[in-house]
Coordinates of C-alpha atoms in Angstrom, one line a residue:
X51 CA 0.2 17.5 -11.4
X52 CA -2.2 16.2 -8.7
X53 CA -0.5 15.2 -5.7
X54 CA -0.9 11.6 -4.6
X55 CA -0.5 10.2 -1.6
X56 CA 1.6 6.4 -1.1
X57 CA 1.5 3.9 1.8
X58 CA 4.5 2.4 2.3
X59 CA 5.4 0.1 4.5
X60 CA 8.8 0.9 6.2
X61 CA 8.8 -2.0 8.9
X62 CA 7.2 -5.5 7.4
X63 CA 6.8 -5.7 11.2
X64 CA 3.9 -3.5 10.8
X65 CA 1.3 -6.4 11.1
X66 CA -1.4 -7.6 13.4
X67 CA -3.3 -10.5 14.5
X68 CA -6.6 -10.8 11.6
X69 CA -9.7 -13.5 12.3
X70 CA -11.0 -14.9 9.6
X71 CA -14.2 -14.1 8.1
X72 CA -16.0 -16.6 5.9
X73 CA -14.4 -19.9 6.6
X74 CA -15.0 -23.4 7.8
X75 CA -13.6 -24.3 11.3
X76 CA -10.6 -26.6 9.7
X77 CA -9.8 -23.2 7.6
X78 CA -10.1 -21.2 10.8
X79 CA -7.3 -23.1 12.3
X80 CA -5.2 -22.5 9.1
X81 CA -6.3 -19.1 9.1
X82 CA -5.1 -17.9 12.7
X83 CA -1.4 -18.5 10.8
X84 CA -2.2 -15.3 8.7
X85 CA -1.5 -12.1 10.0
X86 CA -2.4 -8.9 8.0
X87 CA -2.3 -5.2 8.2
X88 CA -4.2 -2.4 5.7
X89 CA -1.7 -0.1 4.5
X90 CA -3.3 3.1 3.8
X91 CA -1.6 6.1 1.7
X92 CA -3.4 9.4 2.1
X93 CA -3.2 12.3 -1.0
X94 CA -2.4 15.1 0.7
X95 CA 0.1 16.7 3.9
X96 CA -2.9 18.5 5.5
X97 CA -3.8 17.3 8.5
X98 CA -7.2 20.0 9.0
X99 CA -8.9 18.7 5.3
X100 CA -10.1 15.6 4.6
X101 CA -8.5 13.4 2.5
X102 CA -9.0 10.0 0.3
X103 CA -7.1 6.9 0.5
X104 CA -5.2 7.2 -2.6
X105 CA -3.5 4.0 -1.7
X106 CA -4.6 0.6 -0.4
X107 CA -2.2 -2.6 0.2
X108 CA -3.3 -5.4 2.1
X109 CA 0.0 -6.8 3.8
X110 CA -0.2 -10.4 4.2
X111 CA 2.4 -12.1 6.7
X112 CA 1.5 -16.0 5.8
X113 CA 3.2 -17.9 8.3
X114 CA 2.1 -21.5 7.2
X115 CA 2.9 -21.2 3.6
X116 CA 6.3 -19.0 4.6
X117 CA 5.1 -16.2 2.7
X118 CA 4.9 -12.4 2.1
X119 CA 1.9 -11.3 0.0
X120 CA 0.9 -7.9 -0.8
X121 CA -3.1 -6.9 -2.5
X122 CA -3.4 -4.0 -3.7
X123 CA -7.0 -2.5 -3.9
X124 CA -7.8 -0.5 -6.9
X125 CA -8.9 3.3 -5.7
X126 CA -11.6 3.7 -8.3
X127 CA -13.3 0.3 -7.1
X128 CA -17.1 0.8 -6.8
X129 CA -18.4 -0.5 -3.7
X130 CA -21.0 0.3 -1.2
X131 CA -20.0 3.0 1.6
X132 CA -22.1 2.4 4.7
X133 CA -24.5 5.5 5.2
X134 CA -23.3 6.7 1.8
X135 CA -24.5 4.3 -1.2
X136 CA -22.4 3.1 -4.2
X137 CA -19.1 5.2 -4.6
X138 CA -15.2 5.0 -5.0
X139 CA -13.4 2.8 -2.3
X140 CA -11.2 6.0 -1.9
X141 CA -13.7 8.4 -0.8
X142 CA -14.7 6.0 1.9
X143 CA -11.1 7.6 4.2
X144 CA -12.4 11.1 3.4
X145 CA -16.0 10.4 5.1
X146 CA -14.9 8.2 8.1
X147 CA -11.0 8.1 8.2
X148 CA -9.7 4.3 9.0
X149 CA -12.7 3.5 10.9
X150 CA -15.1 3.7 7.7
X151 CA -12.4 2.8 5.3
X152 CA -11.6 -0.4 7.6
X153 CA -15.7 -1.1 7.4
X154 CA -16.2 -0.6 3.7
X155 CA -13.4 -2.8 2.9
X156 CA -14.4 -5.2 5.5
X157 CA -18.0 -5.4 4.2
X158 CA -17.6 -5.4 0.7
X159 CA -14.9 -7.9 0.4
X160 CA -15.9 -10.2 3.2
X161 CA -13.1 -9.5 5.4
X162 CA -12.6 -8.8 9.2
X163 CA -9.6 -6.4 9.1
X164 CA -9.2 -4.6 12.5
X165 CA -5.4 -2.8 12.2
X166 CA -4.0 -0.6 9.8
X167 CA -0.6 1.6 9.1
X168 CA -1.3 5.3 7.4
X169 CA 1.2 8.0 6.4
X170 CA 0.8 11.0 4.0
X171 CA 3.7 11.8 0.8
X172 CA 5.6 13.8 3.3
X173 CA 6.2 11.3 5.9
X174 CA 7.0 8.9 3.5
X175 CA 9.7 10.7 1.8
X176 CA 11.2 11.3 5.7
X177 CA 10.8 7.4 6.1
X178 CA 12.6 6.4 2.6
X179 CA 15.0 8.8 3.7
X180 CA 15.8 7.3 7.0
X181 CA 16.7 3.3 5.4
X182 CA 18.6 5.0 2.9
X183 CA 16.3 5.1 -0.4
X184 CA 15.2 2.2 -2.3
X185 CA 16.5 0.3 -5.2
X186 CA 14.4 0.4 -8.2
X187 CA 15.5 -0.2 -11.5
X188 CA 14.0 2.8 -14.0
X189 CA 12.7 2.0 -17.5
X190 CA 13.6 4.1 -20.2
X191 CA 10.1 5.3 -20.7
X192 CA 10.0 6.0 -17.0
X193 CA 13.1 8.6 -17.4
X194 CA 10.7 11.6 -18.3
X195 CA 7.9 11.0 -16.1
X196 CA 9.6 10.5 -13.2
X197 CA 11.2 14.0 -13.6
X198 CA 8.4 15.8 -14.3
X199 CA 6.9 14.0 -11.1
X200 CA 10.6 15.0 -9.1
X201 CA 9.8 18.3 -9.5
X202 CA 6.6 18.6 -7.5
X203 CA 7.9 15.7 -5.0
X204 CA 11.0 17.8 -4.1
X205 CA 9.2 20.7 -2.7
X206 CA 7.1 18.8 -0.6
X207 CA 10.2 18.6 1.8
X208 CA 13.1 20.6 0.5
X209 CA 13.5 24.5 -0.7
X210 CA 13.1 24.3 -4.0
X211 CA 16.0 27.1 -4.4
X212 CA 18.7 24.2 -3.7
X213 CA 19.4 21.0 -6.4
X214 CA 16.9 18.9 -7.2
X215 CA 18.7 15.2 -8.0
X216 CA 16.8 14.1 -11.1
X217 CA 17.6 10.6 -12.8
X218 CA 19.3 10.9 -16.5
X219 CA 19.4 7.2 -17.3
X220 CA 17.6 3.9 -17.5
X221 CA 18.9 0.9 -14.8
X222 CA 19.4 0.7 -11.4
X223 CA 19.1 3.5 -8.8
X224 CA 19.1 3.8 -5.2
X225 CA 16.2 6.4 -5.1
X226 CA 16.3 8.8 -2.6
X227 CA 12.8 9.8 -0.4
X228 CA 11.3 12.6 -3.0
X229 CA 12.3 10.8 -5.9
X230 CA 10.6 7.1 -4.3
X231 CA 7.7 9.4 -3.9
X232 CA 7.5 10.8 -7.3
X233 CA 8.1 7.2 -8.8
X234 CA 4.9 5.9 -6.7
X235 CA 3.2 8.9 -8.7
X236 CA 4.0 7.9 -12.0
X237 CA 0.4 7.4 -13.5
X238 CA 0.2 9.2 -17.1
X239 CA 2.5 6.5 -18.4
X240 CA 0.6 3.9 -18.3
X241 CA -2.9 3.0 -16.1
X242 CA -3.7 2.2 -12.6
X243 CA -3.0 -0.7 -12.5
X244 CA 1.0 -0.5 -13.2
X245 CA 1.3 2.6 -10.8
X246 CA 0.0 -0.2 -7.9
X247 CA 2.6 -2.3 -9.2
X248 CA 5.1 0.4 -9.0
X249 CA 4.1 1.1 -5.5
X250 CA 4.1 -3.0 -4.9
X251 CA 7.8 -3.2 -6.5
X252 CA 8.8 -0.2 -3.7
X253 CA 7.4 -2.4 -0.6
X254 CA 9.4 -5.4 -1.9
X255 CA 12.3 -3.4 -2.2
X256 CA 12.2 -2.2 1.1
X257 CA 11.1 -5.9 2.8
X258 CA 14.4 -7.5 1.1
X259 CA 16.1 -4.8 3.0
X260 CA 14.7 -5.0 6.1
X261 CA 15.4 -8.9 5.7
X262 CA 19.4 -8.4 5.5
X263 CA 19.6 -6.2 8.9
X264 CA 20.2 -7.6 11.8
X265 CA 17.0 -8.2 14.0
X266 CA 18.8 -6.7 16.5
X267 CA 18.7 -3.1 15.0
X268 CA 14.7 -4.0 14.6
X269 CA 13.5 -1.8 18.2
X270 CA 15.7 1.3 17.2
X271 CA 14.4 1.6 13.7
X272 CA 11.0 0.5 14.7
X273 CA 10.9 3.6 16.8
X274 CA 12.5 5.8 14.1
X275 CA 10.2 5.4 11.9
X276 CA 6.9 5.0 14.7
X277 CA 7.7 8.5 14.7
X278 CA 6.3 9.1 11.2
X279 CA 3.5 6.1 11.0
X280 CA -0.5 6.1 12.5
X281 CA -0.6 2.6 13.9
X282 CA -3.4 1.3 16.1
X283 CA -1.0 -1.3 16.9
X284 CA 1.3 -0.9 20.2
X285 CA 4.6 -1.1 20.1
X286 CA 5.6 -4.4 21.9
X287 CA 3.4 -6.5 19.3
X288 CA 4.7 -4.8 16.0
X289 CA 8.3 -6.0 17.6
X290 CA 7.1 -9.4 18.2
X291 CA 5.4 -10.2 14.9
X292 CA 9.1 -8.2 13.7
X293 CA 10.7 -11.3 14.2
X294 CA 8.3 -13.6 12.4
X295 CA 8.9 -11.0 9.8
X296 CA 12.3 -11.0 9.5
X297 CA 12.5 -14.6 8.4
X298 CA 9.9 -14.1 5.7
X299 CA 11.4 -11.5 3.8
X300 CA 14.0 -13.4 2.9
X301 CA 11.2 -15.6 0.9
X302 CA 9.2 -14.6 -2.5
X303 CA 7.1 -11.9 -1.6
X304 CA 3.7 -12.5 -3.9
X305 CA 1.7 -9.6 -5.5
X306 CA -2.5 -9.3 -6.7
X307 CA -4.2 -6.5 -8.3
X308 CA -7.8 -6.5 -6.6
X309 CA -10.1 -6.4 -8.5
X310 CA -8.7 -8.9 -10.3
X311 CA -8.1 -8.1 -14.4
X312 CA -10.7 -10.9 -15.8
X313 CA -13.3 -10.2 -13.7
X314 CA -13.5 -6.4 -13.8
X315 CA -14.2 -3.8 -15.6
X316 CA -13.2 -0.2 -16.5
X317 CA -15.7 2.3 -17.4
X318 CA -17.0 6.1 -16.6
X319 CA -20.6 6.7 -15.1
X320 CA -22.5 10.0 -14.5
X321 CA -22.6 13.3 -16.0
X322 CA -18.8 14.0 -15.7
X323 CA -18.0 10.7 -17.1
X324 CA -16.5 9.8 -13.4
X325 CA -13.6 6.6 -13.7
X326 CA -14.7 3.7 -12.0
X327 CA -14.0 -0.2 -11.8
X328 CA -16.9 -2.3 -12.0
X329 CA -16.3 -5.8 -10.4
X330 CA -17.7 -9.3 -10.2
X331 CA -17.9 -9.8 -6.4
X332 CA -18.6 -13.8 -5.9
X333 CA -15.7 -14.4 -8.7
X334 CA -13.4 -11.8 -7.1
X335 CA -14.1 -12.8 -3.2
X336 CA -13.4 -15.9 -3.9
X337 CA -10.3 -15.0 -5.5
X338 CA -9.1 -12.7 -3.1
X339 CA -9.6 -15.3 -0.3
X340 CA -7.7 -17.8 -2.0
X341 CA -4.9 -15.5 -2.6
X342 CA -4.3 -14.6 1.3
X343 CA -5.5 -17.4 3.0
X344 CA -4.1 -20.3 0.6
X345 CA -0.5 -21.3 -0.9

């Protein structure tokens, strides 16, 4: 099974001041009570080769509607990478890391993201790990996929010689950091689009959680799990936006699938029939900006 990377994000903290790109001046003034961050999952443990964004979540901290929001961006989405014409958003980490991922996504979607969070699937098992798992409730016809996915996960981290801790029943389960990371990777089930929501349902998980410890704790596990995260952000602001944070979590936390299902489209282009999601950009732009900037 093809490895794939997950961006989690372990501290809702992890946020940063966004301006606005694309609105009035009355929206502007709405705007500057928006705060997001680009999560970024990489596919791979490798720091010498490059690798592709396998995962992309816009965190949205919504102050003036008291709101959590989270976008994910569909990997296959055809866009325009600068200085290399029309290709997958994913490839766009591979040529230029966060700098030309951050610029793609910015240009495409009419956006004027500046910060970002990354880790790999090892450091996100390490950070799972260190809140004590997350709570997911497995489907039925999750059971056998998730296993087959445990078995790859578990040597990422662990010698493969000892136990691996596989899940026999449908329900609830506090999943442990190799078996998060091999739910995430649950994609022959079903399509793309439900192993986003998957990875969505994770980042709720772990925001609720976050939510019910005291803010107090927030500096010692904040540099716990620094450790493990690529932030451009320093470490003063991610503690003060921490206790905007805090509060929020305790709201709904809303969720979009970008491009959004009505106005894209799923096809295969070139000679090896290559996946890709066509989209309608004014319909989905507008959309998209609605979504984070509006209740």
């Amino acid at each position: 099974m093809k490895k794939k990377g997950l961006i989690i994000l372990l501290l809702i903290s992890l946020v940063s001041t966004f301006n606005v790109y694309g609105f009035s001046k009355s929206e502007m003034k709405e705007c500057k009570m928006v705060e997001n961050i680009l999560l970024i999952g990489l596919d791979g443990t490798n720091d010498k080769l490059p690798k592709r964004s396998d995962t992309m979540i816009i965190l949205t901290i919504d102050k003036l509607n008291k709101s959590l929001k989270l976008t994910s961006l569909a990997r296959d989405t055809l866009v325009k990478i600068p200085g290399r014409g029309e290709e997958k958003l994913t490839h766009a980490y591979a040529y230029g890391q966060e700098e030309l991922l951050i610029q793609t996504i910015n240009e495409n979607f009419d956006l004027d993201i500046k910060d970002y969070a990354v880790v790999n699937f090892k450091t996100f098992i390490d950070i799972v790990d260190i809140i004590g798992g997350v709570d997911i409730e497995v489907k039925e016809k999750e059971i056998n996929h998730l296993n087959e996915a445990i078995k790859s996960c578990y040597g990422v981290k662990h010698d493969k010689d000892k136990n691996i801790e596989y899940i026999t029943s449908s329900g609830n389960h506090n999943l442990n950091g190799y078996q998060a990371l091999a739910y995430a990777r649950i994609r022959k089930l079903d399509t793309i689009y439900k192993r986003d929501e998957r990875q969505r349902m994770i980042l709720i998980n772990i925001a609720h959680k976050l939510s019910d410890i005291s803010i107090s704790k927030y500096p010692q596990i904040a540099k716990s799990i620094l450790r493990y995260v690529k932030v451009n952000i320093a470490f003063e602001n991610i503690i003060d936006l921490a206790f905007t944070a805090h509060e929020l979590a305790s709201y709904d936390i809303s969720q979009l699938e970008f491009p959004i299902s009505e106005y894209r489209e799923d096809g295969r282009i070139g000679e090896n029939g290559t996946y890709i999601v066509k989209w309608n950009k004014n319909k989905n732009i507008e959309l998209l900006h609605q979504f984070i900037y509006s209740n």
